[in-house]
Amino acid sequence: MQRSFVVKREAVPAVLVVTLLLAASGSVLSVPAASSRPDSKPVDNLVAAAQSALRQGGKFSAAVTPEDAGDVDRHRKTSFTSPVDGYFIQERASRALPEPGQHKNFGALVAWDQVISKLNAETKLLFLIRHGQAWSNYLEEVLGPDLWYGVVSKCGFTTGNGTDYQIFDAELTDAGQAQAENLHAMLGRNSSYKTITGNLPTRAIVSPLSRCLDTASIVLADMPVTNINTEELIRETLGSDTCDARRSVSDPPGGGKPETGPCAFDRGLKSKYPQYDFPVLGDDKTDFGLLTDDDHLWKKNKREKQKHQVRRAEKFLETLFNNAEEQVIFVVTHSGFIRSLLLAVDREPYRPKNAEVVPAIIQMRNR
């Protein structure tokens, strides 16, 4: 018997006032670009500090191979597919939004009743949600790719005027919290949540990185999800970038650096997010949860290739279809993982903006 509960809303700091604008075409709801730069921290000397960090040393050794978006075997048949065409605008990667926001009707090109009619024991509807803007996203935007490359492997850095930026397990900016608040409001408006889920039992699965846990706490507040799980397999691209490293489940000894992982932190996942469960299931896990207490997946000098992330997405889908009875699933995750999951089901690798929803009908192939 399904156990129903609602996600209780945690208190969040004051956020920027962000206005949703309807674009001239009437097809896109977008957030003004200026709102992507938070007011809570000054950016004076930010570029100078990044230039200094870049001069102090590069990010990788020459032996490291960066993520290769073209290194995917597109002829390899996976165990899952997306069986419909023309249902969602996000089926075309070229239809990506120019700035943060949502496509009209969350991208559906047909009535949601028609979408829901496709679901059965072997077919699920996933709402892939990218987290709101994190400090790593903000810094990359402000610094540009070259300067960001010089600091992305650091735990954090301080500008000349004393402004501190934490990069490790990057948290949401004020703008990122506002983006999540806007999505929460959109789901609650005009019974949108009920419409897009077909009022079916709905599960939520969340990446164990802070920016996703915070996004889910805001977006899913008071939504009638039947279950909510944290899941290691839906993390962002693994390795090298400290913003994609996770904190341990337990508190580190003395609030310092754990045995594995690049950076020190004061609170583990259990202490920081008591509203979530973080089961540690081991390397041979078959249910939702984490592999280990510490982060054993993140490697300092090795960045995960996309072909490996696609296989990780397939493994997640196997876990999902084996353990979730619900036909509708919210997945709060990252842009890199969303693209890889779409590739795993024969969809184009659509790149979502922060807090954007990407719907996908996914079917298990006959075996």
Short mmCIF file of C-alpha atoms in Angstrom, two decimals:
data_model
loop_
_atom_site.label_atom_id
_atom_site.label_comp_id
_atom_site.label_asym_id
_atom_site.label_seq_id
_atom_site.Cartn_x
_atom_site.Cartn_y
_atom_site.Cartn_z
CA MET A 1 0.00 0.00 0.00
CA GLN A 2 1.38 3.38 -0.98
CA ARG A 3 2.32 5.74 1.82
CA SER A 4 1.43 9.33 0.97
CA PHE A 5 3.07 12.37 2.43
CA VAL A 6 3.86 15.93 1.48
CA VAL A 7 7.25 17.55 1.38
CA LYS A 8 7.32 20.08 4.18
CA ARG A 9 8.66 23.43 3.24
CA GLU A 10 11.86 24.49 4.92
CA ALA A 11 12.48 28.13 5.67
CA VAL A 12 14.60 29.77 2.97
CA PRO A 13 16.42 33.08 3.02
CA ALA A 14 14.91 36.10 1.34
CA VAL A 15 15.20 35.81 -2.41
CA LEU A 16 15.40 38.23 -5.25
CA VAL A 17 12.12 39.40 -6.68
CA VAL A 18 12.00 37.74 -10.08
CA THR A 19 9.24 38.56 -12.54
CA LEU A 20 8.09 36.01 -15.12
CA LEU A 21 7.75 37.63 -18.52
CA LEU A 22 5.79 36.22 -21.40
CA ALA A 23 7.97 36.42 -24.51
CA ALA A 24 6.60 38.11 -27.60
CA SER A 25 6.09 34.78 -29.31
CA GLY A 26 3.87 33.60 -26.49
CA SER A 27 5.78 30.33 -26.35
CA VAL A 28 8.28 30.91 -23.57
CA LEU A 29 8.09 32.01 -19.96
CA SER A 30 11.48 33.43 -19.06
CA VAL A 31 13.29 35.17 -16.25
CA PRO A 32 15.06 38.42 -17.16
CA ALA A 33 18.77 37.84 -17.66
CA ALA A 34 19.71 40.49 -15.12
CA SER A 35 18.17 38.43 -12.33
CA SER A 36 20.77 35.70 -12.80
CA ARG A 37 23.34 37.81 -11.00
CA PRO A 38 22.68 37.75 -7.25
CA ASP A 39 22.82 40.90 -5.19
CA SER A 40 23.78 39.14 -1.96
CA LYS A 41 27.54 39.22 -2.65
CA PRO A 42 29.54 41.97 -4.34
CA VAL A 43 31.54 41.01 -7.40
CA ASP A 44 34.26 43.67 -7.13
CA ASN A 45 37.68 42.17 -7.80
CA LEU A 46 36.12 38.82 -8.71
CA VAL A 47 37.79 38.63 -12.11
CA ALA A 48 41.12 39.75 -10.65
CA ALA A 49 40.96 37.03 -8.01
CA ALA A 50 40.19 34.41 -10.66
CA GLN A 51 43.07 35.62 -12.82
CA SER A 52 45.37 35.24 -9.85
CA ALA A 53 44.09 31.73 -9.20
CA LEU A 54 44.64 30.82 -12.83
CA ARG A 55 48.24 32.07 -12.69
CA GLN A 56 48.88 29.91 -9.63
CA GLY A 57 48.29 26.73 -11.57
CA GLY A 58 46.07 24.96 -14.04
CA LYS A 59 43.24 22.65 -13.25
CA PHE A 60 44.34 19.29 -14.68
CA SER A 61 47.47 17.37 -15.41
CA ALA A 62 47.99 16.71 -19.09
CA ALA A 63 46.96 13.10 -18.61
CA VAL A 64 43.36 13.97 -17.79
CA THR A 65 40.80 13.59 -20.56
CA PRO A 66 37.93 16.11 -20.33
CA GLU A 67 34.32 15.18 -20.93
CA ASP A 68 33.84 14.45 -24.62
CA ALA A 69 30.27 15.11 -25.71
CA GLY A 70 30.91 13.35 -29.01
CA ASP A 71 32.30 10.21 -27.42
CA VAL A 72 28.98 8.37 -27.31
CA ASP A 73 28.30 5.16 -29.18
CA ARG A 74 25.01 6.13 -30.78
CA HIS A 75 24.70 2.74 -32.48
CA ARG A 76 24.65 0.83 -29.18
CA LYS A 77 21.07 -0.16 -28.36
CA THR A 78 20.14 0.52 -24.74
CA SER A 79 17.45 -1.16 -22.63
CA PHE A 80 15.22 1.94 -22.71
CA THR A 81 13.72 4.22 -25.32
CA SER A 82 11.44 7.22 -25.65
CA PRO A 83 8.59 5.77 -27.73
CA VAL A 84 6.83 8.95 -28.91
CA ASP A 85 7.71 11.83 -31.22
CA GLY A 86 6.20 15.29 -31.36
CA TYR A 87 4.91 15.30 -27.79
CA PHE A 88 7.40 17.78 -26.27
CA ILE A 89 9.29 20.73 -27.71
CA GLN A 90 12.40 19.58 -25.80
CA GLU A 91 12.68 16.61 -28.18
CA ARG A 92 14.70 19.02 -30.33
CA ALA A 93 17.95 20.12 -28.69
CA SER A 94 17.89 23.26 -30.86
CA ARG A 95 14.75 24.45 -29.04
CA ALA A 96 16.65 25.25 -25.85
CA LEU A 97 15.54 28.42 -24.07
CA PRO A 98 17.81 31.48 -24.46
CA GLU A 99 17.59 32.28 -20.73
CA PRO A 100 16.20 30.73 -17.52
CA GLY A 101 12.47 30.01 -17.55
CA GLN A 102 9.97 27.41 -18.76
CA HIS A 103 8.51 26.53 -22.11
CA LYS A 104 4.78 27.15 -22.33
CA ASN A 105 2.84 24.21 -20.85
CA PHE A 106 6.23 22.82 -19.72
CA GLY A 107 6.96 22.00 -23.36
CA ALA A 108 3.97 19.75 -24.05
CA LEU A 109 2.79 19.98 -27.66
CA VAL A 110 -0.25 17.75 -27.05
CA ALA A 111 -2.84 17.62 -24.28
CA TRP A 112 -1.57 16.17 -21.00
CA ASP A 113 -4.40 13.61 -21.11
CA GLN A 114 -2.83 12.26 -24.29
CA VAL A 115 0.58 12.11 -22.58
CA ILE A 116 -0.82 10.27 -19.56
CA SER A 117 -2.63 7.75 -21.80
CA LYS A 118 0.77 6.41 -22.93
CA LEU A 119 1.73 5.25 -19.43
CA ASN A 120 1.62 1.64 -18.31
CA ALA A 121 3.64 -0.89 -16.30
CA GLU A 122 6.60 -0.55 -18.69
CA THR A 123 6.27 3.16 -19.53
CA LYS A 124 6.86 6.10 -17.19
CA LEU A 125 6.65 9.87 -17.46
CA LEU A 126 9.74 11.60 -16.06
CA PHE A 127 9.88 15.30 -15.26
CA LEU A 128 13.60 16.04 -15.34
CA ILE A 129 14.22 19.21 -13.32
CA ARG A 130 17.57 20.98 -13.33
CA HIS A 131 18.48 22.66 -10.02
CA GLY A 132 18.24 26.42 -9.62
CA GLN A 133 21.24 28.65 -10.21
CA ALA A 134 24.15 27.67 -7.95
CA TRP A 135 27.21 29.75 -7.10
CA SER A 136 29.21 27.65 -9.57
CA ASN A 137 26.79 28.63 -12.36
CA TYR A 138 27.00 32.28 -11.36
CA LEU A 139 30.79 32.31 -11.23
CA GLU A 140 31.09 30.60 -14.62
CA GLU A 141 28.74 33.21 -16.11
CA VAL A 142 30.61 36.16 -14.60
CA LEU A 143 34.15 34.90 -15.17
CA GLY A 144 33.73 33.24 -18.55
CA PRO A 145 35.05 29.77 -19.41
CA ASP A 146 38.78 30.55 -19.33
CA LEU A 147 38.92 32.14 -15.87
CA TRP A 148 36.38 29.67 -14.49
CA TYR A 149 38.67 26.86 -15.65
CA GLY A 150 41.32 28.22 -13.31
CA VAL A 151 39.20 28.05 -10.15
CA VAL A 152 36.69 25.24 -10.71
CA SER A 153 38.96 22.65 -9.10
CA LYS A 154 39.40 24.76 -5.93
CA CYS A 155 37.27 24.45 -2.79
CA GLY A 156 36.63 28.19 -2.92
CA PHE A 157 38.45 31.48 -3.18
CA THR A 158 38.40 35.01 -1.80
CA THR A 159 38.48 38.23 -3.78
CA GLY A 160 40.69 41.19 -2.95
CA ASN A 161 37.86 42.89 -1.06
CA GLY A 162 37.32 39.84 1.16
CA THR A 163 34.31 38.29 -0.55
CA ASP A 164 34.30 34.51 -0.11
CA TYR A 165 32.94 32.14 -2.76
CA GLN A 166 32.42 28.47 -1.92
CA ILE A 167 32.73 26.22 -4.96
CA PHE A 168 32.67 22.79 -3.27
CA ASP A 169 29.16 21.26 -3.38
CA ALA A 170 27.93 24.62 -4.66
CA GLU A 171 24.76 25.93 -3.03
CA LEU A 172 21.95 28.00 -4.54
CA THR A 173 22.29 31.73 -5.06
CA ASP A 174 19.41 34.04 -4.17
CA ALA A 175 18.46 33.96 -7.85
CA GLY A 176 18.53 30.15 -7.80
CA GLN A 177 16.16 30.09 -4.84
CA ALA A 178 13.88 32.53 -6.69
CA GLN A 179 13.89 30.26 -9.76
CA ALA A 180 12.83 27.32 -7.60
CA GLU A 181 10.12 29.46 -5.96
CA ASN A 182 8.80 30.40 -9.40
CA LEU A 183 8.61 26.76 -10.48
CA HIS A 184 6.82 25.86 -7.25
CA ALA A 185 4.29 28.63 -7.93
CA MET A 186 3.78 27.46 -11.52
CA LEU A 187 3.08 23.88 -10.40
CA GLY A 188 0.56 25.12 -7.87
CA ARG A 189 -1.19 27.50 -10.26
CA ASN A 190 -4.44 26.38 -11.93
CA SER A 191 -3.97 22.79 -10.71
CA SER A 192 -0.93 22.41 -12.97
CA TYR A 193 0.60 19.68 -10.78
CA LYS A 194 -2.61 17.65 -10.96
CA THR A 195 -2.86 18.19 -14.72
CA ILE A 196 0.65 17.17 -15.70
CA THR A 197 0.73 14.14 -13.39
CA GLY A 198 -2.77 12.99 -14.34
CA ASN A 199 -3.41 12.93 -10.58
CA LEU A 200 -1.45 9.66 -10.50
CA PRO A 201 0.80 8.61 -7.60
CA THR A 202 4.08 10.44 -8.11
CA ARG A 203 7.56 9.77 -6.73
CA ALA A 204 10.41 12.28 -6.44
CA ILE A 205 14.09 11.34 -6.76
CA VAL A 206 16.79 13.87 -5.87
CA SER A 207 20.54 14.13 -6.41
CA PRO A 208 22.45 14.27 -3.08
CA LEU A 209 24.22 17.54 -3.94
CA SER A 210 23.18 20.63 -1.99
CA ARG A 211 21.86 22.60 -4.96
CA CYS A 212 19.45 19.79 -5.87
CA LEU A 213 18.34 19.07 -2.31
CA ASP A 214 17.60 22.77 -1.76
CA THR A 215 15.80 23.04 -5.11
CA ALA A 216 13.63 20.00 -4.34
CA SER A 217 12.77 21.34 -0.87
CA ILE A 218 11.38 24.50 -2.49
CA VAL A 219 9.81 23.11 -5.67
CA LEU A 220 8.12 20.10 -4.05
CA ALA A 221 6.95 21.88 -0.89
CA ASP A 222 3.37 20.76 -0.14
CA MET A 223 3.20 18.67 -3.31
CA PRO A 224 1.50 15.29 -2.72
CA VAL A 225 4.36 13.01 -3.72
CA THR A 226 4.02 9.44 -2.48
CA ASN A 227 7.74 8.86 -1.91
CA ILE A 228 10.95 10.87 -2.09
CA ASN A 229 14.39 9.30 -2.48
CA THR A 230 17.96 10.50 -2.74
CA GLU A 231 19.97 8.78 -5.46
CA GLU A 232 23.72 8.66 -6.13
CA LEU A 233 23.40 7.71 -9.81
CA ILE A 234 21.77 11.00 -10.88
CA ARG A 235 24.68 13.22 -9.83
CA GLU A 236 26.38 15.69 -12.17
CA THR A 237 29.41 14.69 -14.24
CA LEU A 238 31.91 13.14 -11.83
CA GLY A 239 35.44 14.25 -11.07
CA SER A 240 37.78 17.24 -11.13
CA ASP A 241 35.27 20.06 -10.54
CA THR A 242 34.73 20.50 -6.80
CA CYS A 243 31.24 21.92 -7.32
CA ASP A 244 30.26 18.38 -8.35
CA ALA A 245 31.77 16.65 -5.30
CA ARG A 246 29.37 15.75 -2.52
CA ARG A 247 29.69 15.90 1.25
CA SER A 248 29.61 12.70 3.29
CA VAL A 249 26.41 11.43 4.87
CA SER A 250 27.84 11.69 8.40
CA ASP A 251 29.54 14.74 9.88
CA PRO A 252 33.31 14.85 9.29
CA PRO A 253 35.45 14.46 12.42
CA GLY A 254 35.87 17.85 14.03
CA GLY A 255 34.15 19.60 11.14
CA GLY A 256 37.12 19.01 8.88
CA LYS A 257 38.04 17.17 5.72
CA PRO A 258 36.77 13.57 5.40
CA GLU A 259 39.00 10.67 4.37
CA THR A 260 37.87 11.01 0.76
CA GLY A 261 36.74 14.11 -1.09
CA PRO A 262 38.53 17.34 -1.90
CA CYS A 263 37.32 19.84 0.70
CA ALA A 264 36.52 20.37 4.37
CA PHE A 265 32.95 21.05 5.52
CA ASP A 266 31.21 21.30 8.86
CA ARG A 267 28.00 19.27 8.36
CA GLY A 268 27.26 16.04 6.57
CA LEU A 269 24.08 15.35 4.61
CA LYS A 270 22.15 13.94 7.57
CA SER A 271 22.81 17.02 9.69
CA LYS A 272 22.29 19.55 6.93
CA TYR A 273 19.17 17.95 5.44
CA PRO A 274 17.27 16.10 8.18
CA GLN A 275 14.11 16.10 6.04
CA TYR A 276 15.71 13.56 3.65
CA ASP A 277 16.87 9.97 4.07
CA PHE A 278 20.34 9.00 2.84
CA PRO A 279 20.57 5.18 2.93
CA VAL A 280 24.10 3.87 2.31
CA LEU A 281 23.68 0.65 0.34
CA GLY A 282 27.16 -0.27 -0.90
CA ASP A 283 28.69 -0.72 -4.33
CA ASP A 284 26.24 -3.46 -5.31
CA LYS A 285 23.16 -1.43 -4.46
CA THR A 286 19.96 -2.22 -6.36
CA ASP A 287 17.59 0.24 -4.64
CA PHE A 288 17.57 4.04 -4.34
CA GLY A 289 20.28 5.52 -2.13
CA LEU A 290 24.02 6.22 -1.90
CA LEU A 291 26.93 3.91 -2.55
CA THR A 292 29.10 4.97 0.40
CA ASP A 293 29.11 7.43 3.29
CA ASP A 294 32.05 9.43 1.89
CA ASP A 295 32.20 10.43 -1.76
CA HIS A 296 34.17 7.65 -3.46
CA LEU A 297 32.96 8.51 -6.98
CA TRP A 298 34.60 11.93 -7.32
CA LYS A 299 38.24 11.78 -8.51
CA LYS A 300 40.56 14.78 -8.47
CA ASN A 301 42.35 14.15 -11.77
CA LYS A 302 39.74 12.31 -13.80
CA ARG A 303 36.59 13.77 -15.36
CA GLU A 304 33.80 11.36 -16.32
CA LYS A 305 33.25 10.98 -20.07
CA GLN A 306 29.76 11.35 -21.41
CA LYS A 307 29.62 7.77 -22.69
CA HIS A 308 30.20 6.62 -19.10
CA GLN A 309 27.56 9.02 -17.81
CA VAL A 310 25.08 7.63 -20.37
CA ARG A 311 25.70 4.16 -18.96
CA ARG A 312 25.22 5.54 -15.46
CA ALA A 313 21.88 6.96 -16.62
CA GLU A 314 20.91 3.51 -17.93
CA LYS A 315 21.78 2.02 -14.55
CA PHE A 316 19.55 4.61 -12.89
CA LEU A 317 16.67 3.72 -15.22
CA GLU A 318 17.11 0.05 -14.33
CA THR A 319 16.94 0.97 -10.64
CA LEU A 320 13.90 3.14 -11.30
CA PHE A 321 11.90 0.54 -13.22
CA ASN A 322 12.81 -2.21 -10.76
CA ASN A 323 11.87 -0.26 -7.62
CA ALA A 324 9.29 2.42 -8.38
CA GLU A 325 5.67 1.39 -8.89
CA GLU A 326 4.72 5.00 -9.69
CA GLN A 327 4.30 5.87 -13.35
CA VAL A 328 5.10 9.56 -12.85
CA ILE A 329 8.51 10.58 -11.49
CA PHE A 330 10.06 13.96 -10.66
CA VAL A 331 13.85 13.79 -10.98
CA VAL A 332 15.71 16.80 -9.52
CA THR A 333 19.18 16.62 -11.01
CA HIS A 334 21.77 18.36 -13.20
CA SER A 335 22.11 19.51 -16.81
CA GLY A 336 24.89 17.05 -17.65
CA PHE A 337 22.94 14.10 -16.30
CA ILE A 338 19.74 15.19 -18.06
CA ARG A 339 21.54 15.27 -21.41
CA SER A 340 23.04 11.83 -20.80
CA LEU A 341 19.71 10.32 -19.75
CA LEU A 342 18.09 11.70 -22.90
CA LEU A 343 20.87 10.15 -25.00
CA ALA A 344 20.26 6.84 -23.21
CA VAL A 345 16.65 6.79 -24.45
CA ASP A 346 17.35 7.89 -28.05
CA ARG A 347 16.46 11.54 -27.46
CA GLU A 348 18.52 14.56 -28.52
CA PRO A 349 20.70 15.93 -25.67
CA TYR A 350 18.58 18.96 -24.76
CA ARG A 351 20.39 21.32 -22.37
CA PRO A 352 17.99 22.81 -19.78
CA LYS A 353 18.37 26.15 -18.06
CA ASN A 354 18.38 26.41 -14.26
CA ALA A 355 15.12 25.18 -12.69
CA GLU A 356 13.74 24.18 -16.10
CA VAL A 357 11.47 21.13 -16.46
CA VAL A 358 12.15 18.63 -19.27
CA PRO A 359 9.39 15.99 -19.62
CA ALA A 360 10.19 12.61 -21.17
CA ILE A 361 8.15 9.45 -21.74
CA ILE A 362 10.45 6.48 -21.18
CA GLN A 363 9.72 2.87 -21.99
CA MET A 364 11.55 -0.34 -21.14
CA ARG A 365 12.37 -2.29 -24.30
CA ASN A 366 11.09 -5.84 -24.60
CA ARG A 367 13.81 -8.20 -23.49
#
